[in-house]
Amino acid sequence: MTLPSPAPPQPPDLTRRRLLRLGGGLGAAGLLGGALTGCGGTAEAEPVTSGTVDLSFWTHDDAYVEYFRTAAENAAAAGASPFRWRLSPTRAGASDVVTKTIAQAIAGRGTPDVAGLEIGAFPRLLRGELAAELLQPLDDAVADVRDDLLTVRTAPFSKDGTLYALDSDAPLVVYYYREPEWGRIGLPTDLGSWEELAEAGAQAHRRHDVCVGQVTVGSELGQVVQSFDMLLMQRGGTLFDERGELAIDSAEGEAVLTFMARGVQEGWIATVADPMGPSMQAALKSGHVIGLWMATWYKIYGLVPNVPEQSGEWRIRPLPAFRDGGSRTSFTGGTGFAALRDKENTLAAVDLITAGYLTPSEQVRRFLDLGYLPTRRSVYDSGELLRTEDEYCGGQRMFEVYRGVIDEAPVFHLSPDKPVLDTVLSGYLLRAYRGDLSPREALRRATDDFHGQTRSSRS
């Protein structure tokens, strides 16, 4: 909501070009067309173009609230925007943010001005015209830095070539290892391939009952698929291709699932219900799991809260490569921040998101404050980030690892049918881990079930 005030004159620094860049599409008729319009969710609003605004800010993580509040203060201090923002935050579960945003749009009121859309929930907005009807396109707002933005992080939040949200992170997948434990059992930390690590890990497991990896087998289906997807992308495969078509029944998929099933059955890959939860905490505290592949954010959300007493013992390195191809990293996770379109605060919302997420100084601060990697390629050469030492990881300069692999990161594609895939694929992954099905048969049956369910849902 905007504070009561007379209509302000356009400030000198708010040029018509800038206004058009920020507001492309504002004021157009048919504000919520298609499905949402059919539910009576239309409204028109003249955009606020300057002054103090109260922004309704929805997120699943309180850390984003504090981050954007500081970004707003920094932008105001720099005189970089005609707006002054006051955030009115609402915290909900990641999927609830999307559900409630759609519900409020249908109701015709109460939508947020800014919404943080976690990547696992975002695919719902890819169905039909939901993204186009709800979210303000950001292509014009990012035009000046578009070539510097990592395509691998804009692709997941785009549809039909239009960018709808800016990612908070470039969550590279790296290999975490507990260095003193590896030294104690004589396990080399620089093995170059997964195949070499598998052989060494299997031997270490037999002798010392340790694991050098983990897969998730709990009730959170997205997490079950996530374990597989991280290595699938690294190997060069994908869940969905760039057209959004299912692509798991591939040589890469079979190779990765064969590797993971072998690890589980031989014991050197542990199974846990939740990589953040009690079963993982027990495995880490007991020294049963001494290495795992996971995203950059896992240190903050997985290791530090679960095993603070192991501070100084963990390190990261690029993923070992698969002998038959692929890269040394992949992605998992992310949250895109979007502005709701055709609202009086849409311009202010876009300006806050770009002020917080596009300037190099804020990208540096985001890594230092939250541990989230820059989404602009040029920031990976930041001397400040490259010199930063991480106390939890024994003073390691972790950013040197990230810069070394960022250009190998694969593109990640989403599909509105991702929730369907999570449902069918998770069960077949578990059957392959147990040895009930061969990896090839598991992926083939998952593909058949997926096509059956998606055909039914569209009929």
GROMACS .gro file of N, CA, C and O in nm, residues 2-104:
model
  412
    2THR      N    1   0.039   0.229  -0.062
    2THR     CA    2   0.115   0.353  -0.069
    2THR      C    3   0.067   0.448   0.039
    2THR      O    4  -0.051   0.461   0.065
    3LEU      N    5   0.159   0.515   0.104
    3LEU     CA    6   0.121   0.613   0.205
    3LEU      C    7   0.041   0.724   0.140
    3LEU      O    8   0.068   0.765   0.029
    4PRO      N    9  -0.061   0.778   0.209
    4PRO     CA   10  -0.138   0.887   0.152
    4PRO      C   11  -0.048   1.007   0.123
    4PRO      O   12   0.028   1.051   0.207
    5SER      N   13  -0.055   1.057   0.003
    5SER     CA   14   0.024   1.173  -0.033
    5SER      C   15  -0.029   1.227  -0.163
    5SER      O   16  -0.090   1.155  -0.242
    6PRO      N   17  -0.012   1.355  -0.186
    6PRO     CA   18  -0.054   1.409  -0.314
    6PRO      C   19   0.027   1.349  -0.426
    6PRO      O   20   0.139   1.302  -0.405
    7ALA      N   21  -0.031   1.350  -0.544
    7ALA     CA   22   0.041   1.293  -0.658
    7ALA      C   23   0.172   1.367  -0.677
    7ALA      O   24   0.174   1.488  -0.699
    8PRO      N   25   0.285   1.299  -0.663
    8PRO     CA   26   0.413   1.368  -0.669
    8PRO      C   27   0.451   1.398  -0.812
    8PRO      O   28   0.418   1.324  -0.904
    9PRO      N   29   0.523   1.509  -0.831
    9PRO     CA   30   0.575   1.534  -0.965
    9PRO      C   31   0.682   1.434  -0.998
    9PRO      O   32   0.746   1.378  -0.908
   10GLN      N   33   0.702   1.411  -1.127
   10GLN     CA   34   0.808   1.317  -1.167
   10GLN      C   35   0.942   1.377  -1.132
   10GLN      O   36   0.974   1.489  -1.174
   11PRO      N   37   1.025   1.308  -1.053
   11PRO     CA   38   1.154   1.363  -1.015
   11PRO      C   39   1.247   1.372  -1.135
   11PRO      O   40   1.230   1.299  -1.233
   12PRO      N   41   1.346   1.459  -1.125
   12PRO     CA   42   1.434   1.480  -1.239
   12PRO      C   43   1.504   1.353  -1.285
   12PRO      O   44   1.531   1.337  -1.403
   13ASP      N   45   1.536   1.263  -1.192
   13ASP     CA   46   1.611   1.145  -1.230
   13ASP      C   47   1.523   1.032  -1.281
   13ASP      O   48   1.570   0.926  -1.315
   14LEU      N   49   1.391   1.053  -1.279
   14LEU     CA   50   1.302   0.949  -1.330
   14LEU      C   51   1.263   0.988  -1.472
   14LEU      O   52   1.163   1.053  -1.496
   15THR      N   53   1.344   0.951  -1.566
   15THR     CA   54   1.321   0.987  -1.704
   15THR      C   55   1.211   0.903  -1.763
   15THR      O   56   1.176   0.795  -1.711
   16ARG      N   57   1.157   0.948  -1.874
   16ARG     CA   58   1.053   0.869  -1.940
   16ARG      C   59   1.109   0.734  -1.983
   16ARG      O   60   1.043   0.631  -1.971
   17ARG      N   61   1.234   0.735  -2.031
   17ARG     CA   62   1.295   0.609  -2.073
   17ARG      C   63   1.301   0.512  -1.957
   17ARG      O   64   1.268   0.394  -1.969
   18ARG      N   65   1.342   0.567  -1.840
   18ARG     CA   66   1.353   0.478  -1.724
   18ARG      C   67   1.217   0.427  -1.680
   18ARG      O   68   1.200   0.312  -1.643
   19LEU      N   69   1.120   0.518  -1.685
   19LEU     CA   70   0.986   0.477  -1.647
   19LEU      C   71   0.935   0.366  -1.736
   19LEU      O   72   0.878   0.267  -1.691
   20LEU      N   73   0.962   0.380  -1.866
   20LEU     CA   74   0.918   0.276  -1.959
   20LEU      C   75   0.994   0.147  -1.936
   20LEU      O   76   0.939   0.037  -1.946
   21ARG      N   77   1.124   0.160  -1.906
   21ARG     CA   78   1.203   0.039  -1.879
   21ARG      C   79   1.146  -0.036  -1.762
   21ARG      O   80   1.130  -0.158  -1.764
   22LEU      N   81   1.114   0.039  -1.657
   22LEU     CA   82   1.065  -0.028  -1.536
   22LEU      C   83   0.923  -0.078  -1.554
   22LEU      O   84   0.884  -0.180  -1.501
   23GLY      N   85   0.843  -0.001  -1.629
   23GLY     CA   86   0.700  -0.028  -1.623
   23GLY      C   87   0.639  -0.084  -1.747
   23GLY      O   88   0.518  -0.076  -1.761
   24GLY      N   89   0.718  -0.140  -1.836
   24GLY     CA   90   0.661  -0.193  -1.960
   24GLY      C   91   0.539  -0.277  -1.933
   24GLY      O   92   0.543  -0.375  -1.863
   25GLY      N   93   0.426  -0.235  -1.988
   25GLY     CA   94   0.303  -0.311  -1.967
   25GLY      C   95   0.213  -0.252  -1.862
   25GLY      O   96   0.097  -0.287  -1.853
   26LEU      N   97   0.261  -0.159  -1.780
   26LEU     CA   98   0.175  -0.102  -1.678
   26LEU      C   99   0.066  -0.019  -1.743
   26LEU      O  100   0.088   0.052  -1.840
   27GLY      N  101  -0.051  -0.027  -1.685
   27GLY     CA  102  -0.160   0.053  -1.736
   27GLY      C  103  -0.230  -0.010  -1.854
   27GLY      O  104  -0.328   0.045  -1.904
   28ALA      N  105  -0.182  -0.124  -1.900
   28ALA     CA  106  -0.248  -0.188  -2.013
   28ALA      C  107  -0.383  -0.243  -1.971
   28ALA      O  108  -0.404  -0.277  -1.856
   29ALA      N  109  -0.470  -0.250  -2.065
   29ALA     CA  110  -0.602  -0.305  -2.034
   29ALA      C  111  -0.592  -0.455  -2.016
   29ALA      O  112  -0.495  -0.518  -2.057
   30GLY      N  113  -0.693  -0.513  -1.954
   30GLY     CA  114  -0.694  -0.658  -1.937
   30GLY      C  115  -0.582  -0.701  -1.846
   30GLY      O  116  -0.501  -0.786  -1.880
   31LEU      N  117  -0.579  -0.647  -1.727
   31LEU     CA  118  -0.462  -0.664  -1.642
   31LEU      C  119  -0.441  -0.806  -1.598
   31LEU      O  120  -0.330  -0.851  -1.582
   32LEU      N  121  -0.544  -0.877  -1.573
   32LEU     CA  122  -0.531  -1.018  -1.537
   32LEU      C  123  -0.620  -1.098  -1.632
   32LEU      O  124  -0.731  -1.133  -1.600
   33GLY      N  125  -0.566  -1.121  -1.749
   33GLY     CA  126  -0.646  -1.189  -1.849
   33GLY      C  127  -0.647  -1.338  -1.830
   33GLY      O  128  -0.596  -1.390  -1.733
   34GLY      N  129  -0.706  -1.408  -1.925
   34GLY     CA  130  -0.704  -1.554  -1.924
   34GLY      C  131  -0.771  -1.612  -1.802
   34GLY      O  132  -0.876  -1.568  -1.759
   35ALA      N  133  -0.704  -1.711  -1.746
   35ALA     CA  134  -0.763  -1.787  -1.636
   35ALA      C  135  -0.796  -1.700  -1.516
   35ALA      O  136  -0.901  -1.713  -1.453
   36LEU      N  137  -0.706  -1.611  -1.481
   36LEU     CA  138  -0.732  -1.530  -1.363
   36LEU      C  139  -0.844  -1.431  -1.388
   36LEU      O  140  -0.926  -1.406  -1.302
   37THR      N  141  -0.847  -1.373  -1.508
   37THR     CA  142  -0.956  -1.283  -1.539
   37THR      C  143  -1.090  -1.356  -1.531
   37THR      O  144  -1.189  -1.302  -1.483
   38GLY      N  145  -1.086  -1.479  -1.575
   38GLY     CA  146  -1.209  -1.557  -1.571
   38GLY      C  147  -1.261  -1.580  -1.431
   38GLY      O  148  -1.378  -1.607  -1.409
   39CYS      N  149  -1.172  -1.563  -1.333
   39CYS     CA  150  -1.213  -1.578  -1.193
   39CYS      C  151  -1.242  -1.443  -1.131
   39CYS      O  152  -1.256  -1.432  -1.009
   40GLY      N  153  -1.249  -1.339  -1.211
   40GLY     CA  154  -1.288  -1.210  -1.159
   40GLY      C  155  -1.178  -1.137  -1.089
   40GLY      O  156  -1.203  -1.060  -0.996
   41GLY      N  157  -1.055  -1.155  -1.129
   41GLY     CA  158  -0.944  -1.094  -1.058
   41GLY      C  159  -0.886  -0.971  -1.123
   41GLY      O  160  -0.769  -0.948  -1.115
   42THR      N  161  -0.964  -0.889  -1.191
   42THR     CA  162  -0.908  -0.774  -1.259
   42THR      C  163  -0.914  -0.650  -1.172
   42THR      O  164  -0.999  -0.631  -1.090
   43ALA      N  165  -0.818  -0.563  -1.196
   43ALA     CA  166  -0.815  -0.434  -1.128
   43ALA      C  167  -0.715  -0.348  -1.201
   43ALA      O  168  -0.624  -0.398  -1.264
   44GLU      N  169  -0.732  -0.218  -1.194
   44GLU     CA  170  -0.637  -0.127  -1.256
   44GLU      C  171  -0.577  -0.040  -1.149
   44GLU      O  172  -0.640  -0.005  -1.051
   45ALA      N  173  -0.452  -0.001  -1.169
   45ALA     CA  174  -0.385   0.082  -1.071
   45ALA      C  175  -0.285   0.170  -1.142
   45ALA      O  176  -0.209   0.121  -1.225
   46GLU      N  177  -0.288   0.298  -1.109
   46GLU     CA  178  -0.187   0.389  -1.161
   46GLU      C  179  -0.059   0.369  -1.082
   46GLU      O  180  -0.062   0.365  -0.958
   47PRO      N  181   0.053   0.357  -1.148
   47PRO     CA  182   0.176   0.328  -1.074
   47PRO      C  183   0.227   0.448  -0.996
   47PRO      O  184   0.226   0.561  -1.044
   48VAL      N  185   0.269   0.422  -0.874
   48VAL     CA  186   0.342   0.521  -0.795
   48VAL      C  187   0.481   0.533  -0.856
   48VAL      O  188   0.545   0.431  -0.884
   49THR      N  189   0.527   0.654  -0.878
   49THR     CA  190   0.655   0.672  -0.949
   49THR      C  191   0.766   0.727  -0.861
   49THR      O  192   0.881   0.737  -0.906
   50SER      N  193   0.737   0.763  -0.738
   50SER     CA  194   0.843   0.811  -0.649
   50SER      C  195   0.788   0.820  -0.507
   50SER      O  196   0.669   0.800  -0.483
   51GLY      N  197   0.877   0.851  -0.416
   51GLY     CA  198   0.836   0.872  -0.277
   51GLY      C  199   0.847   0.746  -0.193
   51GLY      O  200   0.901   0.644  -0.235
   52THR      N  201   0.793   0.757  -0.074
   52THR     CA  202   0.798   0.645   0.020
   52THR      C  203   0.682   0.550  -0.005
   52THR      O  204   0.568   0.593  -0.017
   53VAL      N  205   0.714   0.423  -0.015
   53VAL     CA  206   0.609   0.323  -0.039
   53VAL      C  207   0.622   0.210   0.062
   53VAL      O  208   0.733   0.174   0.104
   54ASP      N  209   0.510   0.159   0.103
   54ASP     CA  210   0.507   0.038   0.185
   54ASP      C  211   0.487  -0.081   0.092
   54ASP      O  212   0.384  -0.090   0.024
   55LEU      N  213   0.584  -0.170   0.090
   55LEU     CA  214   0.578  -0.285   0.002
   55LEU      C  215   0.537  -0.410   0.078
   55LEU      O  216   0.598  -0.444   0.180
   56SER      N  217   0.435  -0.475   0.029
   56SER     CA  218   0.399  -0.607   0.082
   56SER      C  219   0.501  -0.709   0.029
   56SER      O  220   0.512  -0.729  -0.092
   57PHE      N  221   0.573  -0.773   0.118
   57PHE     CA  222   0.690  -0.854   0.083
   57PHE      C  223   0.671  -0.994   0.137
   57PHE      O  224   0.672  -1.016   0.257
   58TRP      N  225   0.651  -1.092   0.047
   58TRP     CA  226   0.625  -1.230   0.087
   58TRP      C  227   0.749  -1.315   0.062
   58TRP      O  228   0.807  -1.312  -0.047
   59THR      N  229   0.783  -1.395   0.160
   59THR     CA  230   0.901  -1.481   0.147
   59THR      C  231   0.887  -1.602   0.239
   59THR      O  232   0.808  -1.600   0.334
   60HIS      N  233   0.965  -1.705   0.210
   60HIS     CA  234   0.967  -1.821   0.299
   60HIS      C  235   1.086  -1.815   0.394
   60HIS      O  236   1.104  -1.906   0.476
   61ASP      N  237   1.170  -1.711   0.383
   61ASP     CA  238   1.293  -1.707   0.463
   61ASP      C  239   1.313  -1.565   0.516
   61ASP      O  240   1.328  -1.470   0.437
   62ASP      N  241   1.313  -1.551   0.648
   62ASP     CA  242   1.329  -1.419   0.709
   62ASP      C  243   1.459  -1.351   0.670
   62ASP      O  244   1.469  -1.228   0.675
   63ALA      N  245   1.560  -1.428   0.635
   63ALA     CA  246   1.688  -1.368   0.599
   63ALA      C  247   1.674  -1.272   0.481
   63ALA      O  248   1.746  -1.172   0.471
   64TYR      N  249   1.580  -1.304   0.391
   64TYR     CA  250   1.559  -1.215   0.276
   64TYR      C  251   1.503  -1.079   0.320
   64TYR      O  252   1.529  -0.977   0.256
   65VAL      N  253   1.421  -1.079   0.424
   65VAL     CA  254   1.363  -0.953   0.471
   65VAL      C  255   1.474  -0.859   0.516
   65VAL      O  256   1.479  -0.742   0.475
   66GLU      N  257   1.563  -0.910   0.599
   66GLU     CA  258   1.671  -0.825   0.649
   66GLU      C  259   1.764  -0.784   0.535
   66GLU      O  260   1.814  -0.670   0.533
   67TYR      N  261   1.786  -0.876   0.442
   67TYR     CA  262   1.874  -0.842   0.329
   67TYR      C  263   1.815  -0.726   0.249
   67TYR      O  264   1.884  -0.628   0.218
   68PHE      N  265   1.689  -0.735   0.214
   68PHE     CA  266   1.628  -0.631   0.131
   68PHE      C  267   1.609  -0.501   0.209
   68PHE      O  268   1.612  -0.392   0.150
   69ARG      N  269   1.589  -0.509   0.338
   69ARG     CA  270   1.581  -0.384   0.417
   69ARG      C  271   1.713  -0.309   0.410
   69ARG      O  272   1.716  -0.187   0.394
   70THR      N  273   1.822  -0.382   0.423
   70THR     CA  274   1.954  -0.318   0.413
   70THR      C  275   1.977  -0.267   0.271
   70THR      O  276   2.032  -0.157   0.253
   71ALA      N  277   1.935  -0.345   0.171
   71ALA     CA  278   1.950  -0.300   0.032
   71ALA      C  279   1.873  -0.171   0.009
   71ALA      O  280   1.920  -0.080  -0.061
   72ALA      N  281   1.754  -0.161   0.069
   72ALA     CA  282   1.675  -0.039   0.056
   72ALA      C  283   1.746   0.079   0.120
   72ALA      O  284   1.749   0.190   0.065
   73GLU      N  285   1.804   0.057   0.237
   73GLU     CA  286   1.877   0.165   0.305
   73GLU      C  287   1.999   0.208   0.222
   73GLU      O  288   2.027   0.327   0.210
   74ASN      N  289   2.068   0.111   0.167
   74ASN     CA  290   2.187   0.143   0.086
   74ASN      C  291   2.150   0.221  -0.040
   74ASN      O  292   2.219   0.316  -0.078
   75ALA      N  293   2.042   0.178  -0.106
   75ALA     CA  294   2.000   0.249  -0.227
   75ALA      C  295   1.954   0.390  -0.195
   75ALA      O  296   1.983   0.485  -0.269
   76ALA      N  297   1.884   0.405  -0.082
   76ALA     CA  298   1.840   0.539  -0.042
   76ALA      C  299   1.959   0.628  -0.010
   76ALA      O  300   1.963   0.745  -0.049
   77ALA      N  301   2.057   0.574   0.061
   77ALA     CA  302   2.175   0.652   0.096
   77ALA      C  303   2.253   0.694  -0.027
   77ALA      O  304   2.314   0.803  -0.029
   78ALA      N  305   2.250   0.611  -0.129
   78ALA     CA  306   2.323   0.641  -0.252
   78ALA      C  307   2.244   0.731  -0.345
   78ALA      O  308   2.297   0.777  -0.447
   79GLY      N  309   2.119   0.758  -0.312
   79GLY     CA  310   2.035   0.839  -0.400
   79GLY      C  311   2.011   0.773  -0.534
   79GLY      O  312   1.993   0.841  -0.635
   80ALA      N  313   2.009   0.641  -0.532
   80ALA     CA  314   2.002   0.567  -0.658
   80ALA      C  315   1.861   0.541  -0.706
   80ALA      O  316   1.843   0.482  -0.812
   81SER      N  317   1.763   0.582  -0.631
   81SER     CA  318   1.625   0.551  -0.670
   81SER      C  319   1.534   0.665  -0.627
   81SER      O  320   1.560   0.732  -0.526
   82PRO      N  321   1.426   0.688  -0.699
   82PRO     CA  322   1.328   0.788  -0.654
   82PRO      C  323   1.240   0.738  -0.541
   82PRO      O  324   1.158   0.812  -0.489
   83PHE      N  325   1.258   0.609  -0.505
   83PHE     CA  326   1.172   0.550  -0.403
   83PHE      C  327   1.245   0.538  -0.268
   83PHE      O  328   1.367   0.529  -0.261
   84ARG      N  329   1.164   0.536  -0.165
   84ARG     CA  330   1.207   0.493  -0.033
   84ARG      C  331   1.112   0.379   0.005
   84ARG      O  332   0.990   0.396  -0.002
   85TRP      N  333   1.169   0.266   0.045
   85TRP     CA  334   1.085   0.148   0.066
   85TRP      C  335   1.070   0.116   0.216
   85TRP      O  336   1.169   0.124   0.292
   86ARG      N  337   0.951   0.078   0.253
   86ARG     CA  338   0.928   0.021   0.386
   86ARG      C  339   0.864  -0.115   0.364
   86ARG      O  340   0.753  -0.124   0.307
   87LEU      N  341   0.932  -0.217   0.410
   87LEU     CA  342   0.886  -0.353   0.384
   87LEU      C  343   0.784  -0.398   0.489
   87LEU      O  344   0.806  -0.380   0.609
   88SER      N  345   0.675  -0.455   0.441
   88SER     CA  346   0.576  -0.518   0.528
   88SER      C  347   0.582  -0.668   0.500
   88SER      O  348   0.517  -0.718   0.407
   89PRO      N  349   0.663  -0.742   0.577
   89PRO     CA  350   0.689  -0.881   0.540
   89PRO      C  351   0.581  -0.978   0.586
   89PRO      O  352   0.518  -0.959   0.690
   90THR      N  353   0.563  -1.081   0.506
   90THR     CA  354   0.480  -1.196   0.543
   90THR      C  355   0.562  -1.321   0.514
   90THR      O  356   0.613  -1.337   0.404
   91ARG      N  357   0.574  -1.408   0.613
   91ARG     CA  358   0.651  -1.530   0.595
   91ARG      C  359   0.556  -1.649   0.585
   91ARG      O  360   0.462  -1.662   0.665
   92ALA      N  361   0.578  -1.733   0.486
   92ALA     CA  362   0.498  -1.855   0.466
   92ALA      C  363   0.589  -1.963   0.409
   92ALA      O  364   0.702  -1.936   0.369
   93GLY      N  365   0.538  -2.084   0.407
   93GLY     CA  366   0.614  -2.191   0.343
   93GLY      C  367   0.637  -2.161   0.196
   93GLY      O  368   0.561  -2.086   0.134
   94ALA      N  369   0.743  -2.220   0.141
   94ALA     CA  370   0.779  -2.188   0.003
   94ALA      C  371   0.664  -2.215  -0.094
   94ALA      O  372   0.635  -2.132  -0.182
   95SER      N  373   0.597  -2.327  -0.081
   95SER     CA  374   0.486  -2.356  -0.171
   95SER      C  375   0.365  -2.268  -0.141
   95SER      O  376   0.288  -2.232  -0.232
   96ASP      N  377   0.350  -2.230  -0.013
   96ASP     CA  378   0.236  -2.145   0.024
   96ASP      C  379   0.247  -2.006  -0.037
   96ASP      O  380   0.144  -1.942  -0.064
   97VAL      N  381   0.370  -1.956  -0.054
   97VAL     CA  382   0.385  -1.823  -0.115
   97VAL      C  383   0.321  -1.823  -0.254
   97VAL      O  384   0.247  -1.730  -0.290
   98VAL      N  385   0.347  -1.928  -0.330
   98VAL     CA  386   0.289  -1.936  -0.465
   98VAL      C  387   0.138  -1.959  -0.458
   98VAL      O  388   0.058  -1.892  -0.526
   99THR      N  389   0.096  -2.052  -0.373
   99THR     CA  390  -0.047  -2.084  -0.362
   99THR      C  391  -0.128  -1.961  -0.322
   99THR      O  392  -0.231  -1.929  -0.384
  100LYS      N  393  -0.080  -1.890  -0.221
  100LYS     CA  394  -0.156  -1.774  -0.172
  100LYS      C  395  -0.152  -1.658  -0.271
  100LYS      O  396  -0.247  -1.580  -0.280
  101THR      N  397  -0.042  -1.645  -0.343
  101THR     CA  398  -0.035  -1.539  -0.444
  101THR      C  399  -0.139  -1.562  -0.552
  101THR      O  400  -0.211  -1.470  -0.593
  102ILE      N  401  -0.149  -1.686  -0.599
  102ILE     CA  402  -0.250  -1.718  -0.701
  102ILE      C  403  -0.391  -1.699  -0.644
  102ILE      O  404  -0.478  -1.640  -0.709
  103ALA      N  405  -0.410  -1.746  -0.520
  103ALA     CA  406  -0.544  -1.735  -0.460
  103ALA      C  407  -0.586  -1.589  -0.445
  103ALA      O  408  -0.701  -1.552  -0.473
  104GLN      N  409  -0.493  -1.505  -0.401
  104GLN     CA  410  -0.527  -1.364  -0.383
  104GLN      C  411  -0.550  -1.295  -0.517
  104GLN      O  412  -0.632  -1.204  -0.527
   0.00000   0.00000   0.00000
